[in-house]
Coordinates of C-alpha atoms in Angstrom, one line a residue:
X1 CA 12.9 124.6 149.4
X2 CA 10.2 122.3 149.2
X3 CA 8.1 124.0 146.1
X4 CA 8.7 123.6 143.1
X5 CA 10.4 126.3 140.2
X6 CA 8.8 129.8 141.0
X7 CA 9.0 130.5 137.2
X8 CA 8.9 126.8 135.4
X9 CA 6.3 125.6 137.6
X10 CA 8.2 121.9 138.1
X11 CA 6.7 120.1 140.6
X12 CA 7.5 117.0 142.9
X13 CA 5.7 113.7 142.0
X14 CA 2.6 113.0 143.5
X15 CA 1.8 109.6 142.2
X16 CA -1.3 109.2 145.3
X17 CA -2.8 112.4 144.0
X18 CA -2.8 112.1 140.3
X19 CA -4.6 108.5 141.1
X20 CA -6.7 109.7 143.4
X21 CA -7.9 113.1 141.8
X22 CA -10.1 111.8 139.0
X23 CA -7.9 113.3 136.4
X24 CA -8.7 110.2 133.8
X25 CA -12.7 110.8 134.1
X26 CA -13.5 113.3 131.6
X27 CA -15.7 116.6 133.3
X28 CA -18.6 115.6 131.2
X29 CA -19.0 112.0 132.4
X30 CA -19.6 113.2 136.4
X31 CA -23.0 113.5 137.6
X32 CA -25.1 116.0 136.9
X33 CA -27.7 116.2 139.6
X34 CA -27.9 114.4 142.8
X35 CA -28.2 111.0 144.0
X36 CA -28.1 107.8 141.9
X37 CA -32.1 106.6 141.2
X38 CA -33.1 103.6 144.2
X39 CA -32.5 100.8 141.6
X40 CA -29.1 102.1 140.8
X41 CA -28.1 102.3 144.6
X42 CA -29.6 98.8 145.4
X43 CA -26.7 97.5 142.3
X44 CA -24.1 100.3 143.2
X45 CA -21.6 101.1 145.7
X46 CA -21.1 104.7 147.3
X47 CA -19.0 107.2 144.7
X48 CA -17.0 109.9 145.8
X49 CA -16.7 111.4 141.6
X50 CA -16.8 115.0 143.2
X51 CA -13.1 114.8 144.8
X52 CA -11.7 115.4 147.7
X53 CA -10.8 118.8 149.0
X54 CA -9.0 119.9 152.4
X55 CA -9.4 123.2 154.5
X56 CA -8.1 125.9 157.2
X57 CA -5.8 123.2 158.0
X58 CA -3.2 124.1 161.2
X59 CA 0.0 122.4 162.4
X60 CA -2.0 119.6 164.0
X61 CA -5.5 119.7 162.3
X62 CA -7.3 119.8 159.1
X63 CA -11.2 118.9 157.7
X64 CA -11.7 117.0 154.6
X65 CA -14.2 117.2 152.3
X66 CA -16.1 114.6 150.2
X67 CA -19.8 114.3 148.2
X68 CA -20.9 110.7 147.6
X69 CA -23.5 109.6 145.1
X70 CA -25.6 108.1 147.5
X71 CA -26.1 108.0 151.4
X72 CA -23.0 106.7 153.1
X73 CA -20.6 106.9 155.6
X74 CA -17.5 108.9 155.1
X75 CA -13.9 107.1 156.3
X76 CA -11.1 108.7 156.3
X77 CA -7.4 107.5 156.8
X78 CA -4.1 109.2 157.0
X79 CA -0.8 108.1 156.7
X80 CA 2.4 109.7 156.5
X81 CA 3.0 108.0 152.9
X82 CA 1.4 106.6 150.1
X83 CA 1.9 102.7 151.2
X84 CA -0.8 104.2 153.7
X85 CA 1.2 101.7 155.9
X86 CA 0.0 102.0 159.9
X87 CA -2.3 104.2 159.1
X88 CA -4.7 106.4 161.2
X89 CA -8.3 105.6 160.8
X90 CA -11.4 108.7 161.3
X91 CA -15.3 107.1 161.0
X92 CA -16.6 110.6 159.7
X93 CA -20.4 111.5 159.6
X94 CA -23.5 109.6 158.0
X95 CA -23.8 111.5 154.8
X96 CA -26.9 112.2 153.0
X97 CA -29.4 114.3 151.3
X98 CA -29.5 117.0 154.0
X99 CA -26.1 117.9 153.1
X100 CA -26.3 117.3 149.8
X101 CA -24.6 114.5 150.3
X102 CA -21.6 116.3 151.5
X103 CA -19.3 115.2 154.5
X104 CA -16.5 116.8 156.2
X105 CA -14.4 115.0 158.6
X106 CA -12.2 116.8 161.6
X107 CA -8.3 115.8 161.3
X108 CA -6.9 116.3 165.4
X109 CA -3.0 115.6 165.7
X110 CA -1.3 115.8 163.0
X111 CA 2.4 116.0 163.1
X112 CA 3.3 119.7 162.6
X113 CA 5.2 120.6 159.1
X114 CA 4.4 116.9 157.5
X115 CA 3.0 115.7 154.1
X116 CA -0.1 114.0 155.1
X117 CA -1.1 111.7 152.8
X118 CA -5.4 110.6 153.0
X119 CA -7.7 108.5 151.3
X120 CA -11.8 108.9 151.9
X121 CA -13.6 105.8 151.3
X122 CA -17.2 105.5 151.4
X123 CA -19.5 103.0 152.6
X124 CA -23.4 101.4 152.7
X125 CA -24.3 102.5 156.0
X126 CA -26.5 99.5 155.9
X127 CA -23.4 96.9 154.8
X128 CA -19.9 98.6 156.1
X129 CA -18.4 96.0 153.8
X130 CA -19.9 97.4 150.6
X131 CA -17.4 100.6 149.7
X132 CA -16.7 101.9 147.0
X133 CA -13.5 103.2 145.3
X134 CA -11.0 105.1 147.7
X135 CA -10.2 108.7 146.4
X136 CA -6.8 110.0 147.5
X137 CA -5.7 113.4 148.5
X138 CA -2.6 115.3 150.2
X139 CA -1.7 118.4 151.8
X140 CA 1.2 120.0 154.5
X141 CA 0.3 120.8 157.7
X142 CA 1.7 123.7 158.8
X143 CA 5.5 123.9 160.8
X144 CA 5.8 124.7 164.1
X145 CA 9.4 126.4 162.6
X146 CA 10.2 128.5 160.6
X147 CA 10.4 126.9 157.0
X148 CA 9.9 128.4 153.9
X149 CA 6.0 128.8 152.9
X150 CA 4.5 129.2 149.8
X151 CA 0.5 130.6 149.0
X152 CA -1.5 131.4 146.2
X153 CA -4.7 133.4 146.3
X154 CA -7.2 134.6 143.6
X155 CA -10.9 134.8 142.9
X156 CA -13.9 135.0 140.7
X157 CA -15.0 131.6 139.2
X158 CA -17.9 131.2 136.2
X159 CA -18.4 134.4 136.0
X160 CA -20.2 137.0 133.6
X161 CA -21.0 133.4 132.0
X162 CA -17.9 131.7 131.0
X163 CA -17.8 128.4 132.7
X164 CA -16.3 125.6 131.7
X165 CA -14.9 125.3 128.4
X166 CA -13.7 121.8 127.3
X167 CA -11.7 123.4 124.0
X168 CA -9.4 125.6 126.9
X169 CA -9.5 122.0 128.8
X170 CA -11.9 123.2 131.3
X171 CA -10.3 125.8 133.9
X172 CA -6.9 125.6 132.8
X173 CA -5.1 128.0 135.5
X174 CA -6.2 125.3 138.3
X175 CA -3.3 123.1 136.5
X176 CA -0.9 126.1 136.6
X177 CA -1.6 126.6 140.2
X178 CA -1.0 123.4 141.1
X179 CA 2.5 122.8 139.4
X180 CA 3.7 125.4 141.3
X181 CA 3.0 123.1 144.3
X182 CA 1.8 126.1 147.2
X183 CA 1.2 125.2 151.0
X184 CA -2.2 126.3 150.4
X185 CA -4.8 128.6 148.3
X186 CA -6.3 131.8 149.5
X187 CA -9.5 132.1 147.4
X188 CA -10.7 135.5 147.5
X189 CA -14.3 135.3 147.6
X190 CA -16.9 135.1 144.2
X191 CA -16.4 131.2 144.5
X192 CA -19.3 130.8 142.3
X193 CA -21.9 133.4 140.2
X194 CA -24.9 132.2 141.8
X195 CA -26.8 135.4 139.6
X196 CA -24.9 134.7 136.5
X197 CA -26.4 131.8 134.2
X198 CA -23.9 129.6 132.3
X199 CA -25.4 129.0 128.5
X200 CA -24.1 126.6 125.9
X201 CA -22.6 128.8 123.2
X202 CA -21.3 132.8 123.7
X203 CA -20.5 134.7 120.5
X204 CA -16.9 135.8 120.6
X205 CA -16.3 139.6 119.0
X206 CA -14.0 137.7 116.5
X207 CA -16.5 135.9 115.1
X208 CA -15.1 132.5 117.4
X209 CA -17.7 130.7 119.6
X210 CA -17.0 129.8 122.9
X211 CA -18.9 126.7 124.3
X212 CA -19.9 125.8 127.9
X213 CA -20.8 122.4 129.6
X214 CA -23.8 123.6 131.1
X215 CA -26.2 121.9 133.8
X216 CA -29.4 122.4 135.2
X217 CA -29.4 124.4 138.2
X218 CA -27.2 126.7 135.6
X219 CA -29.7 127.8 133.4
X220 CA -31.3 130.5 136.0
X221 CA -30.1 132.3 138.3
X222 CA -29.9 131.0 141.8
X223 CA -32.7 131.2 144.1
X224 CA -33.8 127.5 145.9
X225 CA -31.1 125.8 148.1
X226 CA -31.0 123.2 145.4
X227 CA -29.8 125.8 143.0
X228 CA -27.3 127.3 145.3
X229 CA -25.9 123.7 145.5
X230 CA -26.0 123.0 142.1
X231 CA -23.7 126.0 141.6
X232 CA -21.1 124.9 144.2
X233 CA -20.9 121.8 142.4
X234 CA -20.8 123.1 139.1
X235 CA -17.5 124.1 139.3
X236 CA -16.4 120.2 140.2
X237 CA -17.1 119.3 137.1
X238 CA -14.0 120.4 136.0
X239 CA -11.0 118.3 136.4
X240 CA -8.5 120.7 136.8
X241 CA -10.0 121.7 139.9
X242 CA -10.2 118.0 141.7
X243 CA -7.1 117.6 140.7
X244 CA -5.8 121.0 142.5
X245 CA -8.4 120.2 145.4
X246 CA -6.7 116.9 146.0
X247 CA -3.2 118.1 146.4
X248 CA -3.3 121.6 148.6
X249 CA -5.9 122.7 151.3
X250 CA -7.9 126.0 150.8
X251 CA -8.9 128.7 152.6
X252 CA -11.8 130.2 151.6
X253 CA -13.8 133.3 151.7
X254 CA -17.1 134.6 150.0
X255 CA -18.1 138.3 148.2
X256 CA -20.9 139.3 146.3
X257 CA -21.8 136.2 143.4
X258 CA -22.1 133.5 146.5
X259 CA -25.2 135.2 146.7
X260 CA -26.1 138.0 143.6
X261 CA -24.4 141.4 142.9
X262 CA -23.5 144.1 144.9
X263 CA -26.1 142.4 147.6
X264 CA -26.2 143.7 151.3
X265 CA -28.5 142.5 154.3
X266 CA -32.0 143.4 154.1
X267 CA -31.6 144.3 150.3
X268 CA -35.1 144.2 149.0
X269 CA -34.3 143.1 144.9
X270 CA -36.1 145.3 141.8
X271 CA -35.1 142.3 139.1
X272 CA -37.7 140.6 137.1
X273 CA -35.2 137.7 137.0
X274 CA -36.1 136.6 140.9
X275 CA -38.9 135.5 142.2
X276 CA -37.7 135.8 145.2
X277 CA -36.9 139.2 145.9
X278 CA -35.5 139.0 150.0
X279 CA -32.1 139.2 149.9
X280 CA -31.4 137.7 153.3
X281 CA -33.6 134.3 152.2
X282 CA -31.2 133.9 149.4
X283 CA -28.2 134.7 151.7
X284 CA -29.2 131.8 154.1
X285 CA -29.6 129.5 151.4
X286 CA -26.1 130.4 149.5
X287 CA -24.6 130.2 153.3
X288 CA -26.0 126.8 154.1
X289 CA -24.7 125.6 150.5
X290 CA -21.6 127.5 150.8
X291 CA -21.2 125.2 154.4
X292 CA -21.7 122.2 152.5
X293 CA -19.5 122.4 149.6
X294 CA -16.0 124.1 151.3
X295 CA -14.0 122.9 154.5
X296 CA -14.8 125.6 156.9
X297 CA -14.2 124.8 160.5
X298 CA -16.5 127.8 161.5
X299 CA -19.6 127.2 159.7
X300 CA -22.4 124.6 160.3
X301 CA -22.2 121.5 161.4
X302 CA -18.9 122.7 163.3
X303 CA -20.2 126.4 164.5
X304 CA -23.6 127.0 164.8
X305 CA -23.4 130.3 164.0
X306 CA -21.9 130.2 160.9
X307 CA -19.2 132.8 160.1
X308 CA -16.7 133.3 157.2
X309 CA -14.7 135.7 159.4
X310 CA -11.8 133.5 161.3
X311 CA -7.8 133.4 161.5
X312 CA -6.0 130.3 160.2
X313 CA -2.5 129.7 162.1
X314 CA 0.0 129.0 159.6
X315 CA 2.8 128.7 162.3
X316 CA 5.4 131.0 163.2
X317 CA 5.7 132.8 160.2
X318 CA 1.9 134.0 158.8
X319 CA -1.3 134.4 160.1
X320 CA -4.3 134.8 158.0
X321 CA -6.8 136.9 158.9
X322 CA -9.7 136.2 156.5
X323 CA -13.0 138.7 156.8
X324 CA -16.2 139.1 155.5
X325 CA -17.4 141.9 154.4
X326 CA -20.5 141.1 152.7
X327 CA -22.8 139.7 155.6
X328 CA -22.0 142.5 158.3
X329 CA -22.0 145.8 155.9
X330 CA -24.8 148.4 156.1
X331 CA -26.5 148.9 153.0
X332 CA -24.4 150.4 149.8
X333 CA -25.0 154.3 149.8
X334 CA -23.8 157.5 148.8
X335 CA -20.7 156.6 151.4
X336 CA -20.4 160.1 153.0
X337 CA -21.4 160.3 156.0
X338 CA -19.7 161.7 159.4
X339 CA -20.8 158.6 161.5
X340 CA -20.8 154.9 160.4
X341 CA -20.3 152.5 162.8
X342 CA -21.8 149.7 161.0
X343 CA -19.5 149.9 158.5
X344 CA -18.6 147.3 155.9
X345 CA -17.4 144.8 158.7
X346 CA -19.8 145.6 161.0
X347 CA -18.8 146.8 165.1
X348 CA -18.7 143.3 166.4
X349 CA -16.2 141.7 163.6
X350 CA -13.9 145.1 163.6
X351 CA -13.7 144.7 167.3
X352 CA -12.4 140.5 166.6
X353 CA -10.4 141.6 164.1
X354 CA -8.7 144.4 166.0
X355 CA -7.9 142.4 169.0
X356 CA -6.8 139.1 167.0
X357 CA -4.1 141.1 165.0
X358 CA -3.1 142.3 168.6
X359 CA -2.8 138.7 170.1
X360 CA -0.9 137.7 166.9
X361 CA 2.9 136.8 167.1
X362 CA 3.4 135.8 163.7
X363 CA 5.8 137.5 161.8
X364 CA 3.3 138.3 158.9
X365 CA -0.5 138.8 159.4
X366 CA -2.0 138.8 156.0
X367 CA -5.4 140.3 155.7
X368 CA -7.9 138.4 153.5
X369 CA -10.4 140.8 152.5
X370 CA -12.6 140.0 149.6
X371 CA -12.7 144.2 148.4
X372 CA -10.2 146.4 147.8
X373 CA -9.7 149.5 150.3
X374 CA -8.5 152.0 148.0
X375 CA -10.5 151.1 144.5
X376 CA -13.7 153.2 143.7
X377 CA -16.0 150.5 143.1
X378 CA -20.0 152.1 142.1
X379 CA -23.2 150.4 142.4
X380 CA -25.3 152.1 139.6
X381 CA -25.2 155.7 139.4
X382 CA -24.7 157.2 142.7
X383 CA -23.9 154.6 145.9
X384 CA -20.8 152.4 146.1
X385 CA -20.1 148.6 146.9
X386 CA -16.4 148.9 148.0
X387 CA -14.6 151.0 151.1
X388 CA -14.0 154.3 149.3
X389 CA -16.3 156.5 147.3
X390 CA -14.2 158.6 145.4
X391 CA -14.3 161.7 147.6
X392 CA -10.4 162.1 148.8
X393 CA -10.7 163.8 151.5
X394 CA -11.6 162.8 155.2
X395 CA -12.9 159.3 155.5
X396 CA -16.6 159.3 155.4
X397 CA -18.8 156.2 155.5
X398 CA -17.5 152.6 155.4
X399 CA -13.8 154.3 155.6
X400 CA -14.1 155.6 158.7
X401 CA -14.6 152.1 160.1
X402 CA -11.0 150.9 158.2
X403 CA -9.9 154.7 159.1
X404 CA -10.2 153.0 162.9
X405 CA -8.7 149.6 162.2
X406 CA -5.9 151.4 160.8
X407 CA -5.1 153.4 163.3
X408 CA -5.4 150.5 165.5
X409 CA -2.7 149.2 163.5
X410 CA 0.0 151.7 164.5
X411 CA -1.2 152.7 167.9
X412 CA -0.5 148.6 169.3
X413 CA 2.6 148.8 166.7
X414 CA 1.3 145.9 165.0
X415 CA 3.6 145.2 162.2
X416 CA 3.5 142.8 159.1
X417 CA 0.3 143.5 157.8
X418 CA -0.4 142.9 154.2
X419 CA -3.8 143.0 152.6
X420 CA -5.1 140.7 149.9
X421 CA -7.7 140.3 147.7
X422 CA -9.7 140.3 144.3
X423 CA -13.1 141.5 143.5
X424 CA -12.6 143.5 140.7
X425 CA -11.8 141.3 137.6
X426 CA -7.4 142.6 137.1
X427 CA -4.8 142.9 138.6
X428 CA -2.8 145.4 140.3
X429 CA -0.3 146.4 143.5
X430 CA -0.3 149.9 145.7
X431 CA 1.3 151.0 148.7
X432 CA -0.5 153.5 151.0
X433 CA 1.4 156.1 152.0
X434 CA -0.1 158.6 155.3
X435 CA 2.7 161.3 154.0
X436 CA 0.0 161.5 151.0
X437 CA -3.4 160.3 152.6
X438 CA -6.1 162.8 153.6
X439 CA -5.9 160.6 156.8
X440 CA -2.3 160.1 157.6
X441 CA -3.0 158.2 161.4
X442 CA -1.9 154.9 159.9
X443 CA 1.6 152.7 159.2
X444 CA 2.0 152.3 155.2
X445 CA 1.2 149.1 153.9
X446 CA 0.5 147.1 151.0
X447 CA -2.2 145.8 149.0
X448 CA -2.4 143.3 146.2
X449 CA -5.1 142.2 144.0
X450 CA -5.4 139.9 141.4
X451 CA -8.0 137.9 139.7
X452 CA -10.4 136.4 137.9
X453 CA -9.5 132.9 137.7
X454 CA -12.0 132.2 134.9
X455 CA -14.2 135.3 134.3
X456 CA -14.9 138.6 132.5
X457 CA -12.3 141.2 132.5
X458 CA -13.0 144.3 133.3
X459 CA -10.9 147.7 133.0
X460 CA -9.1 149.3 136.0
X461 CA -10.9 151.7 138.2
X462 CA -10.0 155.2 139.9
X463 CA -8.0 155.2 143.1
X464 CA -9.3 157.0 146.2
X465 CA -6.8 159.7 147.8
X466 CA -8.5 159.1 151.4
X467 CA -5.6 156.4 152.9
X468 CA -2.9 157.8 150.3
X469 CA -2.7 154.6 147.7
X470 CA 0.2 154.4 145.5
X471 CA -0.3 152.5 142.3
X472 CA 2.8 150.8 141.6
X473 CA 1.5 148.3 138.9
X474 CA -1.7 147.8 137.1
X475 CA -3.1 145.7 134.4
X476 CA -6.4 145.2 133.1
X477 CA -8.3 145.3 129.7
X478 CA -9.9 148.8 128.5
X479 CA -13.3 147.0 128.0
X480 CA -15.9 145.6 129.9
X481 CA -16.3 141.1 130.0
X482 CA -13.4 140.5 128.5
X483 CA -13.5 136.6 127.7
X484 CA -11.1 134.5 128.6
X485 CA -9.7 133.3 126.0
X486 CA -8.1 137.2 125.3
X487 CA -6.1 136.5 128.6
X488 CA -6.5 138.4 131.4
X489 CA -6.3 135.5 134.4
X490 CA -4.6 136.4 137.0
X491 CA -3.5 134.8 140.1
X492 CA -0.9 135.6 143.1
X493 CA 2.1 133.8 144.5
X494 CA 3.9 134.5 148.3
X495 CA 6.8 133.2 148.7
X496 CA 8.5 133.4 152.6
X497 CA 11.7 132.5 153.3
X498 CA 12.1 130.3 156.2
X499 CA 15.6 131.7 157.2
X500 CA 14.8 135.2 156.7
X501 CA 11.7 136.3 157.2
X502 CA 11.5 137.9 153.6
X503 CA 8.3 138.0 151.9
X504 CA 7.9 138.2 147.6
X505 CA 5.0 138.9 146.0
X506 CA 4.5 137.9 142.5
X507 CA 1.6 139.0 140.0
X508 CA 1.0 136.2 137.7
X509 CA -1.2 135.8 134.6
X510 CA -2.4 132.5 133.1
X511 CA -0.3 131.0 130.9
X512 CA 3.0 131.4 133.0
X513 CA 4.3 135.3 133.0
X514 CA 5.2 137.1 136.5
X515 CA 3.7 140.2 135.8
X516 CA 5.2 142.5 138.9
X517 CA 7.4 141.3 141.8
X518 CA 7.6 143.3 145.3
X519 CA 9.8 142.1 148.2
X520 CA 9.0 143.2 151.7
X521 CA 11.2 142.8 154.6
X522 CA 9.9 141.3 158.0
X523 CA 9.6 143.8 161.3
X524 CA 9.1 146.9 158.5
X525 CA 6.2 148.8 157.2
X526 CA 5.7 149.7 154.7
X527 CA 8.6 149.6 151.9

């Protein structure tokens, strides 16, 4: 198997990526703000001190990611080894301050189930010859046969204001993840908490004192584009997370905190904290920011149109399905009633989404979806943010749109769906079940959540009898925020076996215990 220890976490050596990840530069000597000043560019070279980081990558494609300090042009070079001998050279775009001085460069032809090994150099676009320091990155493509896979997937970064802590060493599961040495990471959505200010000390309940590194552009919340940014690039301050960047591709997906809580399209806000009070002004700018900061082959400069929602290959054996259910939904409500065909996906991205599971071959189709379907999740006192809304009867509302994918489902005898996701600050596993769902038109199947990776805690919510969920594991605190530092992390691992098609599921919390463990068997539903 090409992973390391599911339980000890041992991993290969990666000699290119602990060079080329920054993990000797402490978080608090990076940059802060932007660009270097015009008499430190005029001395300097181009610096890449933000990372590297890979995305959606395929069995014969990838993007790679890079901020310089400074206008440049991105390079990019791949090699199958570290000697970077006869390497494969990509000029990448003029980067500058329109993108924040992000780049991402398209990776066409890869061999199929390799270890590609890549190194971004930057350089004067006035003086090619003046670079700077290469950074160094790696990640598998995906096979074109069946081999065994590995994924992890969680969520919810910053949060409830606990950033990064330098006495935890900064975000300390990133390094966890990593040693277990995945083919990629799902991340769930709530990449950032654009409406959640980061402040230098918090009061612990003990007594304790927990201290941020704080910045700027997180001492408000979010509402220019330059905020938005400064959020996105908050988080790569810590070195944890360039190191985990540089050794495994992402794919990701957004929620709520991208943009503020609970938010839907043409939400109008009532919070003395904005200025700006248009929801779907701040959406645009968290988008554009969101396109700058993450490899996403479907948002700007790559697709125009700029969508979250998209399937990532990952050869024979998984598809991934990821959605969006944030910039599609109607707005939250009471949730019951008879007709909804807005839903929370919205008609046009139920009707993708139906007919890309149908085209799909692969043995598992995992569903990204960054909310739970069966959780009762409110939005004040009487509308909900989530699927369900507690009623357990017929679906009403948003569920009668997932009450028609569902159905879907089983009518084209689509098997190997499992659904994933985070959202709600714990961890837990359920099976629905039709024989005990108010709507019993659907194939049983499973859903796992876990997360945050560094956030607030929060305590378990009720279940919602309309698709039949059966809790088989739970875990979460019995109060609200939760700091870190009382546990609570949580994080999942998928493991599928090459020869047999077998899928297992662990539940894992920071700080190495598997939590719960499910095994599901290929061509079945349900088990």
């Amino acid at each position: 198997m090409a992973h390391g220890d599911p339980t000890t976490g041992r991993t290969p050596t990666r000699r290119t990526v602990v060079r080329g990840s920054l993990g000797a530069t402490a978080a608090l000597s990076l940059p802060l703000s932007g660009p270097a000043a015009p008499a430190q560019a005029l001395r300097g070279r181009p610096s890449a001190d933000w990372g590297v980081q890979a995305g959606d990558v395929t069995s014969s494609s990838g993007l790679v990611w890079v901020r310089s300090d400074r206008p440049a042009r991105m390079v990019v070079e791949t090699s199958a080894t570290e000697s970077f001998r006869g390497a494969r050279r990509w000029t990448g775009p003029l980067i500058g301050p329109d993108t924040d001085f992000t780049g991402r460069t398209a990776l066409h032809g890869l061999p199929a189930g390799e270890q590609i090994h890549y190194r971004v150099t930057l350089a004067d676009p006035d003086d090619p010859r003046r670079t700077g320091e290469p950074v160094h990155g790696t990640f598998r493509t995906a096979p074109e046969r069946r081999r065994d896979l590995r994924f992890l997937w969680s969520g919810d970064l910053a949060g409830q204001g606990w950033g990064i802590n330098p006495d935890r060493g900064g975000y300390p599961i990133f390094e966890e993840m990593r040693r277990l040495d995945p083919d990629f990471f799902l991340n769930s959505g709530d990449t950032i908490y654009a409406d959640s200010p980061i402040e230098p000390r918090v009061e612990l309940p003990d007594g304790s004192v927990w201290r941020n590194v704080t910045t700027e552009e997180k001492a408000k919340v979010a509402e220019t584009l330059a905020e938005f940014r400064g959020n996105f690039r908050y988080n790569l301050l810590d070195a944890n997370y360039r190191r985990f960047n540089a050794q495994l591709p992402s794919v990701v997906q957004w929620d709520d905190h991208e943009v503020l809580n609970n938010w839907y399209p043409g939400e109008i806000l009532d919070d003395d904290r904005y200025r700006v009070k248009d929801v779907n002004t701040l959406a645009a700018r968290s988008l554009r920011a969101f396109s700058e900061y993450f490899p996403i082959g479907t948002l700007p400069p790559k697709d125009e149109d700029g969508r979250v929602h998209r399937v990532v290959h990952y050869g024979p054996l998984l598809d991934v399905f990821v959605l969006d259910m944030r910039a599609y939904r109607n707005a939250n409500s009471p949730g019951r009633s008879a007709h909804d065909r807005q839903g929370i996906l919205g008609a046009r991205q139920l009707r993708w989404l139906k007919r890309e599971l149908s085209r799909s071959r692969a043995v598992w189709k995992v569903i990204a979806s960054d909310m739970p379907l069966g959780l009762v999740v409110p939005d004040g006192d009487s509308d909900f943010e989530a699927v369900t809304q507690g009623d357990p009867g017929r679906p009403l509302g948003r569920e009668l749109q997932i009450a028609e994918l569902l159905r879907h489902i089983k009518h084209q005898r689509i098997t190997g769906t499992v659904w994933f996701t985070t959202d709600v600050h714990y961890t837990c596993a359920q099976r629905y079940d039709p024989a005990k769902a108010a709507f019993p038109d659907f194939a049983p199947f499973w859903e796992f959540v876990s997360g945050p990776m560094n956030a607030g805690g929060f305590a378990a919510l009720k279940l919602d009898g309309t698709f039949g969920p059966d809790q088989r594991f739970v875990k979460a605190p019995t109060r609200a925020n939760t700091p870190p530092t009382e546990g609570g992390q949580y994080f999942g691992q998928v493991d599928i076996d090459g020869g047999t098609g077998e899928m297992t599921v662990r539940l894992r919390e920071e700080g190495g215990a598997v939590l719960f463990t499910q095994v599901l068997q290929p061509g079945r539903v349900g088990q």
